[in-house]
């Protein structure tokens, strides 16, 4: 990226190394994405708990933090601010927590689309868009309201694809 | 089962996800997925038209399957259909699918763009945001073509909702980054700058990122944002922790916005407007003060957010590199963090201090933390932190602490992580060479390196020690003795055998008088290692043997027997066999005289840049080293300039202490006599590139790279500022835009100088036809001679190339030469013209003189035209240490106890040019109360007095 610095990507993965969410802010091929993910998950999981949250990786800086069973991991550029990135992660966790009510890994698995929507309200194109928790959640809740108005209840059979 | 089902319930999706989670094996999972894919495919192909809900559900399932790591090759069309649904949730899932899974199927992009266009025109803010998010997420060129002119309009329209403005700003940023050529500049840009004043903090937060990017690209067009950013920052920094409500994060007001504003300011030099600058300095001081206050919360989020701002403020202070007070305070703050219990803070403090070490104002302050840093290297449990500590030690190293730092790094090497050993080896080798005053220390250090980490000692390192030993006759005996001792070890590294073989072959005679290291003992010792070594080492040893025959005739028969043995003369390796045969023949037929000529001692190597440094640069990536090297306050350069007498090395005629190739070459042996050829093959690699860089040799001046420049573009606006920045210093960043960074490092002696320009390609794309050309405005052609070496016309993305300029001052001058840099970047021709930081004061030779001489000369220069005087206001704090440093940097000697008023500064020196020497005296009288200075210059030439006075008066 010749112009300016920003977050390159964010990955969420479990202690078992399962990828739970991936968001790429730079164009990369699927193959490259898979390779990066594999390498990085391995590197981060190999680190001990008390170690520092930052590491140099290729020509990027990785900022990561573990919340319960999930690792949140961001790649930023050399001149970027590590600590504020750490707090980007934390604010995102807070947003998820507030939205789901004590968020756990399962919430993110089953509602991955919501996790994406919340992330898009908070970070756009790798830059912080809105830091106010209220404003982000207001946007998401408005969308949920639109959703509920639109939905009509369906039969369970139809839902599971038996009709 | 889902813990929470918010909003909708796509039960079918939840059931599917549960199924996948319940799969006991990978195979079962794949089976289940294939079943689902078949089901979805048949639904999509089926006759029955699917309703929006089902489409959404299936598209969502496909998305989930993709996120599990499987490839998805259908469903795109259905997703695109969802985009045009009026139901928000369907539209939303459609956009999500596109964002995650877009491919460059042009037909689809057209359909997607169509849907986006409709949503942007819908005036429904929720729909508009979805469409903007999608553009920002995909950011393709096709999208830029379609929307780059529409989005600025949305961004600055008066009736646009705040949330839409935020998305529009960042969406535009993404398009600007991917396709800058497609985003039209125009009236909107000035309105964007005024978003810095927006009521809504979220809008400001988003807009600053866009503005920063625009500023990087066109700093001049956006200058007004500096004062706006400062006032916004100032309001945030001075607000109480509750003022900003939801934008306060753990008692820290708007940390993200603060960091972004501080980052924006780093696109510019310090503000010119005194009021703005004052306000900014106040902000920075407040931020530093807050770091000392007791925390408002024990939560780590509080301290992280607070320190994120602090580190960004420190980056800005370092970027300005002009406020000694702030730099020293920053350094002290980081010093506290070095011992903090949080590993993260220790890591960051080490990292940040590395850059502080390269500022002349804070280099000394950084050095005071040496013990803590050494301790970090020894005790940190995390290798990434230890790596930072090693980097910092390297950055803070200078002549005063080199021995300590090198010895600590050596002892660290014994236990260092394998991943960083090679780098540490290179660093130690460079420091040992750069700061060697005592060459036996240098030899010990390198041999220790080989002993401790032989596997990591690259060829460059051991070639280098040999070059140095050959060039310095005062260390040869010591080197021979030391390698001889090192070779006694039962198991020694092959690199040691190489160094030992080479050095004993050249200088074994210097220790042969001692019966414990008699010629035969030396030979037997080397030969005992022979069979354990690789072919290349054996080849080298054979050369050593033939050299022994010349040095020690008494070893001749023993060595001939060895050469004659089948294992040599019939060796399967052609190289070894050939050497054995030829050396044997040579020793039997050549007369002693011929032998002595052919096997003469190696001539000195020409001085040039250390290949080790080049290697470290390559390893660490462009910029990493040069930044440290360039910016470092280099005390050598003072020594070199003759301000202080050169330490112990002064007694020998060999080149001065610095061996990194920054000194002019010794006159001796730039062309290797043919007798050297016998050994040349082993070192062919290093010898071939030896072009003498001596500024004094005529050859150089003939191979000029200067073309008569046709029509160089005008120098950039801040060129004079730039020039002023380099009047009192020789190293630093000369120019930087978003494509290119130019670093400069230079040194001058008498009327000659050498300048290194480092051109760094900041992009990931190759620069082509890269041609820097020097030109002389006005009379300068006859006053100054600048010889350049051609630069490789291709600069790879991320790479750095170096250009050497040899400078000769013919007579006094007052204009700076220009350099015009042209290159192609992605098809467009870039054209930059800069003033080169070569000013007349660079050719100063400082002159010490007692008080009475000074006044006598002062009186002699009393004609009115010989004097130039200026009275001016101080632009910087009137700190006497800083003033002294600047005057020394200016080049004149600083004479103590000459002026009866101890507050005044007087200096003396001679400007050295080829045709004339101009004696200069100067006197600087500060008036602290009035914050003014009076500067008086007296020289024997009117123009010089005036020009020096102009240059120097802009420094305080």
PDB file of N, CA and C in Angstrom, chain B residues 503-546:
ATOM      1  N   UNK B 503      45.569 -15.376   7.391  1.00  0.00           N
ATOM      2  CA  UNK B 503      46.430 -14.445   8.136  1.00  0.00           C
ATOM      3  C   UNK B 503      47.822 -15.022   8.359  1.00  0.00           C
ATOM      4  N   UNK B 504      47.898 -16.309   8.701  1.00  0.00           N
ATOM      5  CA  UNK B 504      49.226 -16.893   8.900  1.00  0.00           C
ATOM      6  C   UNK B 504      49.995 -16.930   7.583  1.00  0.00           C
ATOM      7  N   UNK B 505      49.296 -17.174   6.495  1.00  0.00           N
ATOM      8  CA  UNK B 505      49.950 -17.176   5.189  1.00  0.00           C
ATOM      9  C   UNK B 505      50.573 -15.830   4.868  1.00  0.00           C
ATOM     10  N   UNK B 506      49.957 -14.776   5.342  1.00  0.00           N
ATOM     11  CA  UNK B 506      50.489 -13.440   5.096  1.00  0.00           C
ATOM     12  C   UNK B 506      51.486 -13.008   6.163  1.00  0.00           C
ATOM     13  N   UNK B 507      51.139 -13.274   7.400  1.00  0.00           N
ATOM     14  CA  UNK B 507      51.894 -12.667   8.496  1.00  0.00           C
ATOM     15  C   UNK B 507      52.423 -13.669   9.507  1.00  0.00           C
ATOM     16  N   UNK B 508      52.418 -14.943   9.151  1.00  0.00           N
ATOM     17  CA  UNK B 508      52.937 -15.961  10.064  1.00  0.00           C
ATOM     18  C   UNK B 508      54.373 -15.665  10.471  1.00  0.00           C
ATOM     19  N   UNK B 509      55.113 -14.994   9.570  1.00  0.00           N
ATOM     20  CA  UNK B 509      56.514 -14.692   9.880  1.00  0.00           C
ATOM     21  C   UNK B 509      56.658 -13.796  11.105  1.00  0.00           C
ATOM     22  N   UNK B 510      55.613 -13.010  11.395  1.00  0.00           N
ATOM     23  CA  UNK B 510      55.723 -12.076  12.519  1.00  0.00           C
ATOM     24  C   UNK B 510      55.747 -12.786  13.868  1.00  0.00           C
ATOM     25  N   UNK B 511      55.306 -14.043  13.902  1.00  0.00           N
ATOM     26  CA  UNK B 511      55.336 -14.761  15.174  1.00  0.00           C
ATOM     27  C   UNK B 511      56.261 -15.974  15.114  1.00  0.00           C
ATOM     28  N   UNK B 512      56.970 -16.112  13.979  1.00  0.00           N
ATOM     29  CA  UNK B 512      57.766 -17.328  13.802  1.00  0.00           C
ATOM     30  C   UNK B 512      59.005 -17.361  14.687  1.00  0.00           C
ATOM     31  N   UNK B 513      59.368 -16.195  15.245  1.00  0.00           N
ATOM     32  CA  UNK B 513      60.550 -16.152  16.100  1.00  0.00           C
ATOM     33  C   UNK B 513      60.367 -16.942  17.387  1.00  0.00           C
ATOM     34  N   UNK B 514      59.140 -17.038  17.829  1.00  0.00           N
ATOM     35  CA  UNK B 514      58.842 -17.768  19.056  1.00  0.00           C
ATOM     36  C   UNK B 514      58.825 -19.255  18.736  1.00  0.00           C
ATOM     37  N   UNK B 515      59.660 -20.053  19.422  1.00  0.00           N
ATOM     38  CA  UNK B 515      59.704 -21.484  19.081  1.00  0.00           C
ATOM     39  C   UNK B 515      58.355 -22.171  19.239  1.00  0.00           C
ATOM     40  N   UNK B 516      57.474 -21.615  20.085  1.00  0.00           N
ATOM     41  CA  UNK B 516      56.160 -22.249  20.253  1.00  0.00           C
ATOM     42  C   UNK B 516      55.285 -22.067  19.009  1.00  0.00           C
ATOM     43  N   UNK B 517      55.673 -21.051  18.194  1.00  0.00           N
ATOM     44  CA  UNK B 517      54.906 -20.886  16.954  1.00  0.00           C
ATOM     45  C   UNK B 517      55.880 -20.817  15.775  1.00  0.00           C
ATOM     46  N   UNK B 518      56.787 -21.720  15.766  1.00  0.00           N
ATOM     47  CA  UNK B 518      57.763 -21.766  14.679  1.00  0.00           C
ATOM     48  C   UNK B 518      57.044 -22.160  13.384  1.00  0.00           C
ATOM     49  N   UNK B 519      57.691 -21.929  12.236  1.00  0.00           N
ATOM     50  CA  UNK B 519      57.033 -22.220  10.964  1.00  0.00           C
ATOM     51  C   UNK B 519      56.429 -23.615  10.897  1.00  0.00           C
ATOM     52  N   UNK B 520      57.155 -24.609  11.321  1.00  0.00           N
ATOM     53  CA  UNK B 520      56.623 -25.970  11.207  1.00  0.00           C
ATOM     54  C   UNK B 520      55.432 -26.183  12.137  1.00  0.00           C
ATOM     55  N   UNK B 521      55.520 -25.571  13.324  1.00  0.00           N
ATOM     56  CA  UNK B 521      54.388 -25.698  14.251  1.00  0.00           C
ATOM     57  C   UNK B 521      53.141 -25.079  13.621  1.00  0.00           C
ATOM     58  N   UNK B 522      53.346 -23.914  13.018  1.00  0.00           N
ATOM     59  CA  UNK B 522      52.211 -23.257  12.366  1.00  0.00           C
ATOM     60  C   UNK B 522      51.638 -24.154  11.269  1.00  0.00           C
ATOM     61  N   UNK B 523      52.534 -24.682  10.470  1.00  0.00           N
ATOM     62  CA  UNK B 523      52.061 -25.505   9.365  1.00  0.00           C
ATOM     63  C   UNK B 523      51.305 -26.738   9.870  1.00  0.00           C
ATOM     64  N   UNK B 524      51.919 -27.416  10.852  1.00  0.00           N
ATOM     65  CA  UNK B 524      51.262 -28.625  11.356  1.00  0.00           C
ATOM     66  C   UNK B 524      49.901 -28.331  11.960  1.00  0.00           C
ATOM     67  N   UNK B 525      49.824 -27.174  12.629  1.00  0.00           N
ATOM     68  CA  UNK B 525      48.550 -26.802  13.233  1.00  0.00           C
ATOM     69  C   UNK B 525      47.482 -26.637  12.142  1.00  0.00           C
ATOM     70  N   UNK B 526      47.826 -25.885  11.112  1.00  0.00           N
ATOM     71  CA  UNK B 526      46.851 -25.681  10.036  1.00  0.00           C
ATOM     72  C   UNK B 526      46.515 -26.995   9.342  1.00  0.00           C
ATOM     73  N   UNK B 527      47.551 -27.773   9.093  1.00  0.00           N
ATOM     74  CA  UNK B 527      47.322 -28.993   8.331  1.00  0.00           C
ATOM     75  C   UNK B 527      46.503 -30.013   9.117  1.00  0.00           C
ATOM     76  N   UNK B 528      46.559 -29.903  10.463  1.00  0.00           N
ATOM     77  CA  UNK B 528      45.748 -30.833  11.260  1.00  0.00           C
ATOM     78  C   UNK B 528      44.253 -30.563  11.058  1.00  0.00           C
ATOM     79  N   UNK B 529      43.914 -29.371  10.611  1.00  0.00           N
ATOM     80  CA  UNK B 529      42.495 -29.055  10.386  1.00  0.00           C
ATOM     81  C   UNK B 529      42.067 -29.388   8.957  1.00  0.00           C
ATOM     82  N   UNK B 530      43.057 -29.522   8.075  1.00  0.00           N
ATOM     83  CA  UNK B 530      42.820 -29.597   6.638  1.00  0.00           C
ATOM     84  C   UNK B 530      41.745 -30.618   6.261  1.00  0.00           C
ATOM     85  N   UNK B 531      41.833 -31.805   6.826  1.00  0.00           N
ATOM     86  CA  UNK B 531      40.988 -32.893   6.353  1.00  0.00           C
ATOM     87  C   UNK B 531      39.545 -32.753   6.807  1.00  0.00           C
ATOM     88  N   UNK B 532      39.322 -31.880   7.782  1.00  0.00           N
ATOM     89  CA  UNK B 532      37.949 -31.697   8.272  1.00  0.00           C
ATOM     90  C   UNK B 532      37.223 -30.594   7.520  1.00  0.00           C
ATOM     91  N   UNK B 533      37.941 -29.959   6.602  1.00  0.00           N
ATOM     92  CA  UNK B 533      37.365 -28.756   5.990  1.00  0.00           C
ATOM     93  C   UNK B 533      36.759 -29.014   4.618  1.00  0.00           C
ATOM     94  N   UNK B 534      35.930 -28.065   4.223  1.00  0.00           N
ATOM     95  CA  UNK B 534      35.288 -28.143   2.918  1.00  0.00           C
ATOM     96  C   UNK B 534      36.293 -27.792   1.819  1.00  0.00           C
ATOM     97  N   UNK B 535      35.895 -28.013   0.584  1.00  0.00           N
ATOM     98  CA  UNK B 535      36.796 -27.796  -0.547  1.00  0.00           C
ATOM     99  C   UNK B 535      37.323 -26.362  -0.592  1.00  0.00           C
ATOM    100  N   UNK B 536      36.422 -25.392  -0.392  1.00  0.00           N
ATOM    101  CA  UNK B 536      36.877 -24.008  -0.538  1.00  0.00           C
ATOM    102  C   UNK B 536      37.924 -23.656   0.515  1.00  0.00           C
ATOM    103  N   UNK B 537      37.742 -24.183   1.718  1.00  0.00           N
ATOM    104  CA  UNK B 537      38.720 -23.907   2.761  1.00  0.00           C
ATOM    105  C   UNK B 537      40.051 -24.606   2.452  1.00  0.00           C
ATOM    106  N   UNK B 538      39.953 -25.819   1.954  1.00  0.00           N
ATOM    107  CA  UNK B 538      41.185 -26.534   1.606  1.00  0.00           C
ATOM    108  C   UNK B 538      41.936 -25.786   0.511  1.00  0.00           C
ATOM    109  N   UNK B 539      41.203 -25.258  -0.434  1.00  0.00           N
ATOM    110  CA  UNK B 539      41.840 -24.506  -1.510  1.00  0.00           C
ATOM    111  C   UNK B 539      42.596 -23.320  -0.917  1.00  0.00           C
ATOM    112  N   UNK B 540      41.944 -22.661   0.017  1.00  0.00           N
ATOM    113  CA  UNK B 540      42.582 -21.518   0.652  1.00  0.00           C
ATOM    114  C   UNK B 540      43.846 -21.966   1.401  1.00  0.00           C
ATOM    115  N   UNK B 541      43.742 -23.108   2.093  1.00  0.00           N
ATOM    116  CA  UNK B 541      44.900 -23.580   2.840  1.00  0.00           C
ATOM    117  C   UNK B 541      46.065 -23.923   1.913  1.00  0.00           C
ATOM    118  N   UNK B 542      45.758 -24.480   0.741  1.00  0.00           N
ATOM    119  CA  UNK B 542      46.844 -24.780  -0.197  1.00  0.00           C
ATOM    120  C   UNK B 542      47.580 -23.491  -0.564  1.00  0.00           C
ATOM    121  N   UNK B 543      46.820 -22.419  -0.735  1.00  0.00           N
ATOM    122  CA  UNK B 543      47.470 -21.143  -1.026  1.00  0.00           C
ATOM    123  C   UNK B 543      48.330 -20.688   0.139  1.00  0.00           C
ATOM    124  N   UNK B 544      47.830 -20.934   1.353  1.00  0.00           N
ATOM    125  CA  UNK B 544      48.623 -20.599   2.528  1.00  0.00           C
ATOM    126  C   UNK B 544      49.948 -21.371   2.499  1.00  0.00           C
ATOM    127  N   UNK B 545      49.868 -22.650   2.111  1.00  0.00           N
ATOM    128  CA  UNK B 545      51.071 -23.479   2.120  1.00  0.00           C
ATOM    129  C   UNK B 545      52.127 -22.929   1.166  1.00  0.00           C
ATOM    130  N   UNK B 546      51.676 -22.535  -0.036  1.00  0.00           N
ATOM    131  CA  UNK B 546      52.674 -22.032  -0.982  1.00  0.00           C
ATOM    132  C   UNK B 546      53.256 -20.718  -0.481  1.00  0.00           C
TER     133      UNK B 546
END
